[in-house]
Coordinates of C-alpha atoms and ligand atoms in Angstrom, one line a residue:
X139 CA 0.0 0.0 0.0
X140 CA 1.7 3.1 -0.7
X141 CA 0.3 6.7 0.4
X142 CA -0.2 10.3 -0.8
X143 CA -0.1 13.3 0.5
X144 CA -3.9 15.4 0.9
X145 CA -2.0 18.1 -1.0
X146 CA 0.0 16.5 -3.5
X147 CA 3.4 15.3 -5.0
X148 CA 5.0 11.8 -5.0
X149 CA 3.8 8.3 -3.7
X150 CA 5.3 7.2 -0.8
X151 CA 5.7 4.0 1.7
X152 CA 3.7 3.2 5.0
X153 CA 7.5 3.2 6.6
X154 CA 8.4 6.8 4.8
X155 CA 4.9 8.3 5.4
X156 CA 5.0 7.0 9.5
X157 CA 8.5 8.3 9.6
X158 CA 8.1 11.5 7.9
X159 CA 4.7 12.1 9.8
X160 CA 3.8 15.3 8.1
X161 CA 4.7 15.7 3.8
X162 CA 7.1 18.0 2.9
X163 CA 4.0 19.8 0.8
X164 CA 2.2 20.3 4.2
X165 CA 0.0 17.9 4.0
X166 CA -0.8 14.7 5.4
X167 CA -0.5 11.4 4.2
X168 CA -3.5 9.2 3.3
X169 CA -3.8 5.8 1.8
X170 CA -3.7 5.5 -1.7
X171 CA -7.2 3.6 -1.2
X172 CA -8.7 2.6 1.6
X173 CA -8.3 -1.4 2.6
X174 CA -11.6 -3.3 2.9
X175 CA -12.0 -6.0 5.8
X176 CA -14.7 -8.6 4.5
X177 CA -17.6 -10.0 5.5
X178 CA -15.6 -13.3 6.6
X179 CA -12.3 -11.3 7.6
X180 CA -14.5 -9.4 10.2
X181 CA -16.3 -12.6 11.5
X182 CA -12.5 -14.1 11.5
X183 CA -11.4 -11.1 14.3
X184 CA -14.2 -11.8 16.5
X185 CA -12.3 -14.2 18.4
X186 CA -9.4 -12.3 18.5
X187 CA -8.0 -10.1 21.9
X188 CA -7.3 -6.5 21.0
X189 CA -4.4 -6.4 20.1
X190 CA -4.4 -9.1 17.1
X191 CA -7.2 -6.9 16.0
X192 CA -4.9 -3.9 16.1
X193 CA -2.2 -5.6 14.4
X194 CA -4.6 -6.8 11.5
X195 CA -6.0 -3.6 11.0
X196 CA -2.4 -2.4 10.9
X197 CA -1.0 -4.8 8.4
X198 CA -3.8 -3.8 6.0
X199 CA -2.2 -0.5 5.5
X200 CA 1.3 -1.1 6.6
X201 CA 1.9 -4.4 4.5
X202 CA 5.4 -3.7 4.5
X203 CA 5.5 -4.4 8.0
X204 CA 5.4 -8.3 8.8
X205 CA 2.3 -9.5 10.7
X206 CA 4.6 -11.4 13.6
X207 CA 6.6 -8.5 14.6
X208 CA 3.0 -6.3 14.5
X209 CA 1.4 -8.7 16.8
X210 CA 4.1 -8.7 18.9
X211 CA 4.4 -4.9 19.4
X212 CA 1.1 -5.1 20.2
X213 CA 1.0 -7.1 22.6
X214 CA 3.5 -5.2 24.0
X215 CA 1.9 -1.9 24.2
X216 CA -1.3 -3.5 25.6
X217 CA -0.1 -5.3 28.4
X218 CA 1.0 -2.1 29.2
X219 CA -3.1 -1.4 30.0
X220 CA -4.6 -2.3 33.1
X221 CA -7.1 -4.9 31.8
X222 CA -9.1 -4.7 28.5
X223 CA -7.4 -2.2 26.7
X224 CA -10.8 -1.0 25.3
X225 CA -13.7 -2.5 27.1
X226 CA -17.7 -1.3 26.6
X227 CA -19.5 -0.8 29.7
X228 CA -23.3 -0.4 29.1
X229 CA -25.3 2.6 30.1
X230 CA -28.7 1.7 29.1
X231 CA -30.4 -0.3 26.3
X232 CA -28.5 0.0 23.4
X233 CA -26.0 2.9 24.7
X234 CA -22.3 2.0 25.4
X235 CA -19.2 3.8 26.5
X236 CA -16.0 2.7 25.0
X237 CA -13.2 3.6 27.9
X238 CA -10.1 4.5 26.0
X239 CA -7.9 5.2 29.2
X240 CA -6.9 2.2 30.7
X241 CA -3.5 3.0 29.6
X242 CA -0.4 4.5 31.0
X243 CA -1.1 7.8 30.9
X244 CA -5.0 7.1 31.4
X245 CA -6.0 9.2 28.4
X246 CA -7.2 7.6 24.8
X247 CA -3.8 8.9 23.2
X248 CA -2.4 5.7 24.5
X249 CA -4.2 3.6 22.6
X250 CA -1.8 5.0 19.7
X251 CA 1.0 6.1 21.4
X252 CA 1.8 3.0 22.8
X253 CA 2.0 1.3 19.1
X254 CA 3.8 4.4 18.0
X255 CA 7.1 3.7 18.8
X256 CA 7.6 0.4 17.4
X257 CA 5.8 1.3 14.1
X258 CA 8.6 4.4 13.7
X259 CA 11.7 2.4 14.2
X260 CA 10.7 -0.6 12.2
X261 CA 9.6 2.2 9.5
X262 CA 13.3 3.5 9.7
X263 CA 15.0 0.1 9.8
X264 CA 12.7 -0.6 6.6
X265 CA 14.1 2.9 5.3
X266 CA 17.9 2.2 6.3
X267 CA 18.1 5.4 8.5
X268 CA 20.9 6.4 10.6
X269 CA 20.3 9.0 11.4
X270 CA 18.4 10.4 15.3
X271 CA 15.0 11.1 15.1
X272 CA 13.7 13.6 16.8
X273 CA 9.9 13.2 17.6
X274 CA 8.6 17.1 18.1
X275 CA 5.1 17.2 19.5
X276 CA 2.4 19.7 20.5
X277 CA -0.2 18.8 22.6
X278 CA -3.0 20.1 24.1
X279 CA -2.4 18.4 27.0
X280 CA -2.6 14.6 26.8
X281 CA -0.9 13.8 24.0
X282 CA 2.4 15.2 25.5
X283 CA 2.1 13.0 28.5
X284 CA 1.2 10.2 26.6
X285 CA 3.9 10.6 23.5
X286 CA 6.4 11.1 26.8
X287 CA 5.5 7.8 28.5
X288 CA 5.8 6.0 24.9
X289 CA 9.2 7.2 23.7
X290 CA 11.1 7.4 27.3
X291 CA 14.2 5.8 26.8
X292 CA 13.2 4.3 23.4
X293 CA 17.5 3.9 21.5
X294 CA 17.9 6.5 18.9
X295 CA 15.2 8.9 19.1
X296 CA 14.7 12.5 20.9
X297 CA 11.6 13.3 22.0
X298 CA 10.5 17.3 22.8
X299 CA 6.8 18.2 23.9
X300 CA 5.5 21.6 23.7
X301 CA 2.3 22.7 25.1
X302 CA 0.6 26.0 25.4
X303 CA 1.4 27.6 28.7
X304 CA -1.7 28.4 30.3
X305 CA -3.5 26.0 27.6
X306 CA -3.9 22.7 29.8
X307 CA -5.1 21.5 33.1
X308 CA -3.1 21.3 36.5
X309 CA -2.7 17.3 36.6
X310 CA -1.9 17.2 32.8
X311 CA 0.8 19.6 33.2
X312 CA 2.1 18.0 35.9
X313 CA 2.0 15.0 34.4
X314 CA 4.4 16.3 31.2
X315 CA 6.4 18.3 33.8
X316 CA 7.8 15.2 36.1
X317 CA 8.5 12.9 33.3
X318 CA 10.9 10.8 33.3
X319 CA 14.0 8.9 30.6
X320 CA 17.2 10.6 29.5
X321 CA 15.9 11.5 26.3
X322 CA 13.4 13.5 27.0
X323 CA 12.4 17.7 27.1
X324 CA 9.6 19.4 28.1
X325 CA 9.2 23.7 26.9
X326 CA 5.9 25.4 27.6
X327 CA 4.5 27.8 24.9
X328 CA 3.6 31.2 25.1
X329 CA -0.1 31.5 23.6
X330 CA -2.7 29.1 22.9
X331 CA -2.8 25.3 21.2
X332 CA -3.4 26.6 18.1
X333 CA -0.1 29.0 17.8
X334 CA 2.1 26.3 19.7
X335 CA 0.7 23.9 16.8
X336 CA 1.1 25.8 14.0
X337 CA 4.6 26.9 15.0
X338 CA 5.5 23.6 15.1
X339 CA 3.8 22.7 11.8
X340 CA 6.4 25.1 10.4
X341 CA 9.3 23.9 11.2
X342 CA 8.2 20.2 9.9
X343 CA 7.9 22.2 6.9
X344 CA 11.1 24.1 6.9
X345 CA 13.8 23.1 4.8
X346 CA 16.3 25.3 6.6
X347 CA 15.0 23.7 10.1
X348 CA 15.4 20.1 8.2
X349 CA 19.1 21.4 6.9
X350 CA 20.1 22.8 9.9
X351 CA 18.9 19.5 11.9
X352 CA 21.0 17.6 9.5
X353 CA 24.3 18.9 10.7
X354 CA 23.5 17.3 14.2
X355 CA 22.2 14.2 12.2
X356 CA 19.1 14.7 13.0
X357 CA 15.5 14.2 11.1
X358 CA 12.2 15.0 12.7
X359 CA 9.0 12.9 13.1
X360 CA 5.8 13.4 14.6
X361 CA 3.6 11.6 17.2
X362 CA 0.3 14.2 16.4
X363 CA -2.4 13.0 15.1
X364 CA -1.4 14.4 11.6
X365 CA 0.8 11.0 11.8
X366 CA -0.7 8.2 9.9
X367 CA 1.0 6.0 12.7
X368 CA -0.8 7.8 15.2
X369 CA -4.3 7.5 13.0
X370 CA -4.1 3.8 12.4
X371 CA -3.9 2.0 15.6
X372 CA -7.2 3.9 16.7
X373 CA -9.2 2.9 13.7
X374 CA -8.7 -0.8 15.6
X375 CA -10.7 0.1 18.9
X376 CA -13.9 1.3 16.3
X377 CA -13.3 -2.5 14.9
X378 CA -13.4 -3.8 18.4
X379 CA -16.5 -2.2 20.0
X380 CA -18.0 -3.2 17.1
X381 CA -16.9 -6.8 17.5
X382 CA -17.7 -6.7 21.4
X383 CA -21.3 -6.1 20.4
X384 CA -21.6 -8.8 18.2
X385 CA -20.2 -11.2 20.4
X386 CA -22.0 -9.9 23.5
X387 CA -25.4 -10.3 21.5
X388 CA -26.4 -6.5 21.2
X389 CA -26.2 -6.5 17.7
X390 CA -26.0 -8.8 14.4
X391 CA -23.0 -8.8 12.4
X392 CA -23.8 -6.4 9.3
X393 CA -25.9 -4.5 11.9
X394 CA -25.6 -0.4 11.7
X395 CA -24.3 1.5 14.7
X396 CA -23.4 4.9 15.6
X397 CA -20.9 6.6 17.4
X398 CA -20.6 9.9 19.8
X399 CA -16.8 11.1 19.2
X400 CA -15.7 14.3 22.0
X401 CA -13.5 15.8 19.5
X402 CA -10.7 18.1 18.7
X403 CA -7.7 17.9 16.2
X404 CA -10.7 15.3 14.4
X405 CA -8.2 12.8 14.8
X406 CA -10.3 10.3 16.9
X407 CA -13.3 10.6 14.7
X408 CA -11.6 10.3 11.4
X409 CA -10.1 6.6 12.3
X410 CA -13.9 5.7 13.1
X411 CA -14.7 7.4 9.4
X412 CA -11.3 5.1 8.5
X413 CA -13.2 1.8 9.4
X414 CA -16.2 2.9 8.2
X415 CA -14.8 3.3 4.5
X416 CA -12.5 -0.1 4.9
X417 CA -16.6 -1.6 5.5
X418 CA -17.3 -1.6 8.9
X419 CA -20.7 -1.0 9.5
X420 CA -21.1 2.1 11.2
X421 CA -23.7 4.2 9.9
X422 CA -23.6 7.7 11.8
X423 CA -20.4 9.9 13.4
X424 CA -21.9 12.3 15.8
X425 CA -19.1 15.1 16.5
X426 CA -18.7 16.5 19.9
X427 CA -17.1 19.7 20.8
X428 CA -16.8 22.6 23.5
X429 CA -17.4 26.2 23.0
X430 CA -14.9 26.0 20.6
X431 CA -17.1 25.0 17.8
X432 CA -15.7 25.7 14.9
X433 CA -16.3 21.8 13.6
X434 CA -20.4 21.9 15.0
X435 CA -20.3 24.8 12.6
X436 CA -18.7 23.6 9.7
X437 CA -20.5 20.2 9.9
X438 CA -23.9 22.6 9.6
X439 CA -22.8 24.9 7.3
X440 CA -19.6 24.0 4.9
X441 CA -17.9 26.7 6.4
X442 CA -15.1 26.2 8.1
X443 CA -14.1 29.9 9.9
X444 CA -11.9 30.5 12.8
X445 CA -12.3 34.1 12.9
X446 CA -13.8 33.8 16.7
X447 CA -12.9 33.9 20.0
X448 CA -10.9 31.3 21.8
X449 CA -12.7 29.9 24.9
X450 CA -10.6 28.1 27.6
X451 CA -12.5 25.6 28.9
X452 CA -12.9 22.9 31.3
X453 CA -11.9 20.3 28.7
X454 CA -9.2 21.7 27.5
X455 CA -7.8 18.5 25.0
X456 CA -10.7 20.0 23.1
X457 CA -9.7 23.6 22.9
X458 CA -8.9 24.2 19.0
X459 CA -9.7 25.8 16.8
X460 CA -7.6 24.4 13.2
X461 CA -8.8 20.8 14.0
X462 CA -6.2 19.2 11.6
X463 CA -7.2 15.8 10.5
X464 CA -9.8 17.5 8.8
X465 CA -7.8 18.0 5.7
X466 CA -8.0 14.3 5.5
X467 CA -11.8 14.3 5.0
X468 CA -12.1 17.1 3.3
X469 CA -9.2 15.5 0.7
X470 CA -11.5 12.5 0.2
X471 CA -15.2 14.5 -0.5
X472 CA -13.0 17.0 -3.3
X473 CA -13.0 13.4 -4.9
X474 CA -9.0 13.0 -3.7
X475 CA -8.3 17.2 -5.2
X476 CA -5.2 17.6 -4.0
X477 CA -4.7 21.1 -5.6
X478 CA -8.2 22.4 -4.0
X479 CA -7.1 21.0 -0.8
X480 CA -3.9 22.8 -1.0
X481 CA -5.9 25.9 -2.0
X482 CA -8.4 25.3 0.9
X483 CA -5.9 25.1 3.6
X484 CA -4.1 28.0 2.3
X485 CA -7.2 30.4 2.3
X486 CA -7.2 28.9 5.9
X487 CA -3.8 30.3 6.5
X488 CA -4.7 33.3 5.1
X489 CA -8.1 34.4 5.1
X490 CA -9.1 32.1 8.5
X491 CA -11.4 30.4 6.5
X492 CA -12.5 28.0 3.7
X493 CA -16.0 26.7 2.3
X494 CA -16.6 23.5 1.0
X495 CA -19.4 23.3 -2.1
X496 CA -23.0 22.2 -1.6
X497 CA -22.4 18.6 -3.0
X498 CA -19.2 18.1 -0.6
X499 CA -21.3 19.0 2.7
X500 CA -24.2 16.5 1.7
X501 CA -21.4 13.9 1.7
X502 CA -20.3 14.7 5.1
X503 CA -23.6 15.3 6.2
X504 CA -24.0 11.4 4.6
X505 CA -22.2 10.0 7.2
X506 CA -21.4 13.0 9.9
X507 CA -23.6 15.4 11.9
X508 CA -21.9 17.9 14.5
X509 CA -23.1 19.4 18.3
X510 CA -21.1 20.8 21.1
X511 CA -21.5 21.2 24.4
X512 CA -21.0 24.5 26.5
X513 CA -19.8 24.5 30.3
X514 CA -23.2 24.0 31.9
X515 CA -24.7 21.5 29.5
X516 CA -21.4 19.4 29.8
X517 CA -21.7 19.4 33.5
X518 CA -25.5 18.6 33.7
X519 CA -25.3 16.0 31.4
X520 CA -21.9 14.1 33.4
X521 CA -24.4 15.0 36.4
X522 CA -27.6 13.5 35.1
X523 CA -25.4 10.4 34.7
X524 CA -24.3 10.3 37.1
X525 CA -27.7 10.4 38.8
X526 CA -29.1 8.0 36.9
X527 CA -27.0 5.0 36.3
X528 CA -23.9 5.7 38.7
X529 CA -21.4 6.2 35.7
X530 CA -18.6 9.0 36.3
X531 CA -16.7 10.4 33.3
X532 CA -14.7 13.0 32.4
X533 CA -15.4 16.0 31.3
X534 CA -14.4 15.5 27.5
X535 CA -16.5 12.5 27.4
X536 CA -19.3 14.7 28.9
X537 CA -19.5 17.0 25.8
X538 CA -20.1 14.0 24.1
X539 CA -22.4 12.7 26.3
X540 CA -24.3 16.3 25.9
X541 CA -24.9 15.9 21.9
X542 CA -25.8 12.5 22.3
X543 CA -28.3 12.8 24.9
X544 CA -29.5 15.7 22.4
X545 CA -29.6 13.3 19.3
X546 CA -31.7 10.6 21.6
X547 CA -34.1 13.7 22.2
X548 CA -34.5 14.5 18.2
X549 CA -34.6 10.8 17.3
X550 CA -36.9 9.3 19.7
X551 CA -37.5 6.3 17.7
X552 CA -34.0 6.1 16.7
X553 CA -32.9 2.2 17.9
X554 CA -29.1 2.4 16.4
X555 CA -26.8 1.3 19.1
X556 CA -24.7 4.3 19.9
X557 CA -21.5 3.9 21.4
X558 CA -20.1 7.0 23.2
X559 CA -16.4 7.4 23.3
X560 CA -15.0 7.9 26.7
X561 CA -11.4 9.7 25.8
X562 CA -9.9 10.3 29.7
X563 CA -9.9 8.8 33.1
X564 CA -12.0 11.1 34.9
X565 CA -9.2 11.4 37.4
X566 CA -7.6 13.1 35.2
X567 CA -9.5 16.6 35.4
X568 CA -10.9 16.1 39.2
X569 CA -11.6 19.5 40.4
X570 CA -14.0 19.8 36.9
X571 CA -15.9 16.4 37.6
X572 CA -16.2 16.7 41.2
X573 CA -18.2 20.0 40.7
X574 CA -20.1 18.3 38.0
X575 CA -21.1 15.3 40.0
X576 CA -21.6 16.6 43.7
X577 CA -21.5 20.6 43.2
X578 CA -18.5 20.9 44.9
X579 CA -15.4 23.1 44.4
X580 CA -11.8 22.3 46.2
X581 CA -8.7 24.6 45.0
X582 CA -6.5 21.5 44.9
X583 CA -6.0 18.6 42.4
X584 CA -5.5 16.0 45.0
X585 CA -8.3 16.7 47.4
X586 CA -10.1 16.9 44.5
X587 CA -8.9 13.2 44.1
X588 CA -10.0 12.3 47.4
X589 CA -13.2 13.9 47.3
X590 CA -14.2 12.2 44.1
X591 CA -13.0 9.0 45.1
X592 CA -15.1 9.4 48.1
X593 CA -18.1 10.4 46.0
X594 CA -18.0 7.7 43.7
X595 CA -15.7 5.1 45.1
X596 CA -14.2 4.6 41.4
X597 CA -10.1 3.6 41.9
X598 CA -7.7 5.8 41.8
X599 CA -5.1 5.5 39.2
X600 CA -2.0 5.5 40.4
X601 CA -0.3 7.1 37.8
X602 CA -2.0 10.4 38.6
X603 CA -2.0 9.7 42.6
X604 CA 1.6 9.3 42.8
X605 CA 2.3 12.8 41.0
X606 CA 2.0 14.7 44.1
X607 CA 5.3 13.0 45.4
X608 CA 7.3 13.6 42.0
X609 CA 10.0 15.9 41.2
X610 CA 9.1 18.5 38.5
X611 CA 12.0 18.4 36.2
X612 CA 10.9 21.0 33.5
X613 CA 9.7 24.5 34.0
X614 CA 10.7 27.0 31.2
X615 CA 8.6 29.0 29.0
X616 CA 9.0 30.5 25.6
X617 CA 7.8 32.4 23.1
X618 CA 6.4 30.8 20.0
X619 CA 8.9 32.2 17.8
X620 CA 11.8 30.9 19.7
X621 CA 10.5 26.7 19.5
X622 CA 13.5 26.4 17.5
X623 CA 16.3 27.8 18.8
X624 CA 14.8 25.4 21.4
X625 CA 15.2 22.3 19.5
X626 CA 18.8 23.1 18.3
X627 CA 19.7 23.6 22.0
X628 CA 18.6 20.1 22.9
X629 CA 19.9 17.7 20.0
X630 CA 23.1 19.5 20.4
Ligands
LIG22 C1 -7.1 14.4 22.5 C2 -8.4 14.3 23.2 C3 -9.6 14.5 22.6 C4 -9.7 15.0 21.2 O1 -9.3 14.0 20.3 P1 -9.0 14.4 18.7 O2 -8.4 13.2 18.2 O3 -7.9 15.5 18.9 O4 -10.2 14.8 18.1 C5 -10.7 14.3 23.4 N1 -10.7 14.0 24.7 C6 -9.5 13.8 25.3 C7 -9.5 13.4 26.7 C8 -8.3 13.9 24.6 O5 -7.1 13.7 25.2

């Protein structure tokens, strides 16, 4: 399978498009076509454990990769999970969370960023690279931690997280700012997501950056989700929920379900639009967002315009405005244009918007339809829940849980199994969900820890309990313009 880039140029390998994360052109590598899983390869993986789902789904697009040393990685990264790495607990009749944070960093980034790793050193032994890579991320908060946790240590790579200095929540900073492994470097970001991302879109793109890397042999790769390695392991878990249904009796195989994605950089959402297109059946993506939304817009309207205001919120992973992955959608409704995407995400650049034509919109609208959430009807829907069934989550998942308790109220005779996406370990934004489940404010993380633990008796990971105790080892904070003086600094 070889892969393009949404704006153009030459073909290249799974290996060179994982290694290279972002194309040279700015854009973002796709699959030349998407793989299809049959009727009989599906009923094949429903007696598999995740992560020889994972590694199937992997080895239809990375077929340059051998299956045994897939499964293996896999296996790896999983057991690094406590338990199922993506179970489904039931809510009601026919409504399903699908907890994505059993892992490491107890945040759904995990279930890619464990994978990650292997899939960008067997890409540059496939390539015959000697060179260092250097992974440079920017995260809005749990992608850093995560990206950390998966690269620590790892023999001849770098890894530098930025994240926007006043852009991400007290335990998620934390998290970044104690992290350990010789290799790695931490730099907050003057400014919000959005600037810290697109300054470090820039340099990807620089050919003076890439030159001036190359003198300390050095390349750069990503771990966003612009990365096609980060964007294929999580089209497996949309596989496996669907495959959990069937086996648990919920559904028929060939049956039509939905899904409720809290969303972003449209990263998560996209890999369940991935195995939809490969032939899962999955009939509708509900996107979820914040204040910030830009995508509920756009979904409504064709237009995409980020001339608005920037709201912090209380789910802060979900605080953006250029939601990046959607170049990758867009790419596929212009019929695979690559010069009209260019052109689009240009007028983006510089005019802050783009629109998409009538015919394009009706074939998002096909599949996707968009909601968000604002600060009160997050919290009163993680409250009514709360109330109702005893189920905590956090408050990402609870914008999600907002529009799709707002599509059960439009589509009262709707019976599609929905299954909601639960992104974070509630733990993981305390003060927020303690307020939203018992009313209560504390000024701390940890007491907010113990009061929610005492609230709803849920276990408290001890990833995030043992944070209190651990040194911080990275505290500076530069501007945006300086990320690269940064970077030279550290592969020095
Ligand atoms: C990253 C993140 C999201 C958004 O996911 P995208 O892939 O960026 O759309 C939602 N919730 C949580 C908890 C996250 O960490």
């Amino acid at each position: 399978m070889k892969f393009v880039s949404t704006r153009g140029g030459e073909k290249v390998t799974g290996a060179l498009a994982i290694v290279k994360g972002l194309a040279e052109n700015g854009g973002l590598y796709v699959p030349e076509k998407f793989p299809q899983v049959s009727a009989e390869e599906l009923e094949g993986m429903l007696s598999m454990g995740y992560p020889e789902r994972v590694a199937t789904v992997l080895h239809k697009y990375l077929d340059e990769y051998d299956m045994a040393g897939l499964l293996s990685a896999c296996e790896n990264a999983y057991s690094k999970f406590e338990g199922d790495p993506a179970p489904l607990v039931r809510l009601d009749d026919g409504v399903y969370m699908l907890e994505l944070w059993h892992g490491p960093t107890c945040a759904f980034k995990d279930m890619a960023l464990t994978v990650l790793p292997y899939l960008l050193r067997k890409g540059s032994d496939i390539l015959g690279m000697k060179e260092q890579i250097l992974i440079l991320v920017a995260t809005s908060g749990d992608t850093g931690k995560a990206a950390l946790e998966g690269f620590k240590d790892a023999a001849g790579v770098k890894i530098m997280v930025f994240y926007p200095s006043d852009g991400v929540s007290k335990m998620q900073k934390l998290q970044m700012c104690t992290q350990e492994g010789d290799n790695v470097n931490v730099v907050a970001v003057r400014g919000n997501f959005d600037d810290c991302q697109t300054a470090v879109k820039e340099i990807f793109a620089s050919a003076e950056c890439a030159a001036e890397l190359k003198k300390y042999n050095t390349v750069l790769s990503s771990a966003n989700s612009i990365s096609f390695g980060r964007l294929a392991p999580q089209i497996a878990y949309y596989f496996s929920a669907y495959l959990d249904l069937v086996s648990g009796g919920q559904i028929e195989m060939g049956q039509e379900i939905d899904f409720t994605v809290p969303t972003g950089n449209f990263g998560n959402i996209l890999a369940g639009y991935y195995a939809k297109r490969m032939g899962l059946p999955v009939r509708r993506l509900h996107c979820a967002s914040n204040l910030n939304n830009v995508l509920t817009d756009f979904l409504n309207t064709g237009v995409y315009d980020i001339h608005r205001e920037f709201y912090k919120t209380t789910s802060p992973s979900m605080d953006i405005l250029i939601s990046s992955n959607l170049e990758r959608l867009i790419f596929e409704v212009s019929g695979r244009n690559a010069s009209l995407t260019a052109e689009r995400m240009k007028s983006l650049k510089t005019d802050l918007k783009y629109e998409i034509t009538p015919a394009e919109l009706a074939e998002i609208q096909k599949t996707f339809d968009g909601g968000f959430a604002s600060e009160e009807t997050s919290v009163e829907a993680m409250y009514e829940v709360f109330e109702d069934v005893g189920y905590t989550m956090d408050t990402h998942t609870g914008c999600a849980m907002k529009v799709a308790l707002d599509w059960f109220e439009k589509n009262k005779k709707d019976e599609t199994n929905m299954v909601i996406v639960s992104t974070a370990n509630p733990y993981k934004f305390p003060q927020d969900v303690l307020y939203a489940v018992t009313g209560n404010d504390v000024k701390d993380s940890f007491k907010g820890i113990k009061r929610l633990h005492a609230a709803t008796a849920m276990a408290v990971p001890k990833c995030l309990s043992e944070l209190r105790d651990k040194p911080v080892r990275f505290s500076k904070t530069v501007d945006h313009k300086k990320l690269f003086e940064e970077i030279i600094e550290f592969v020095k």
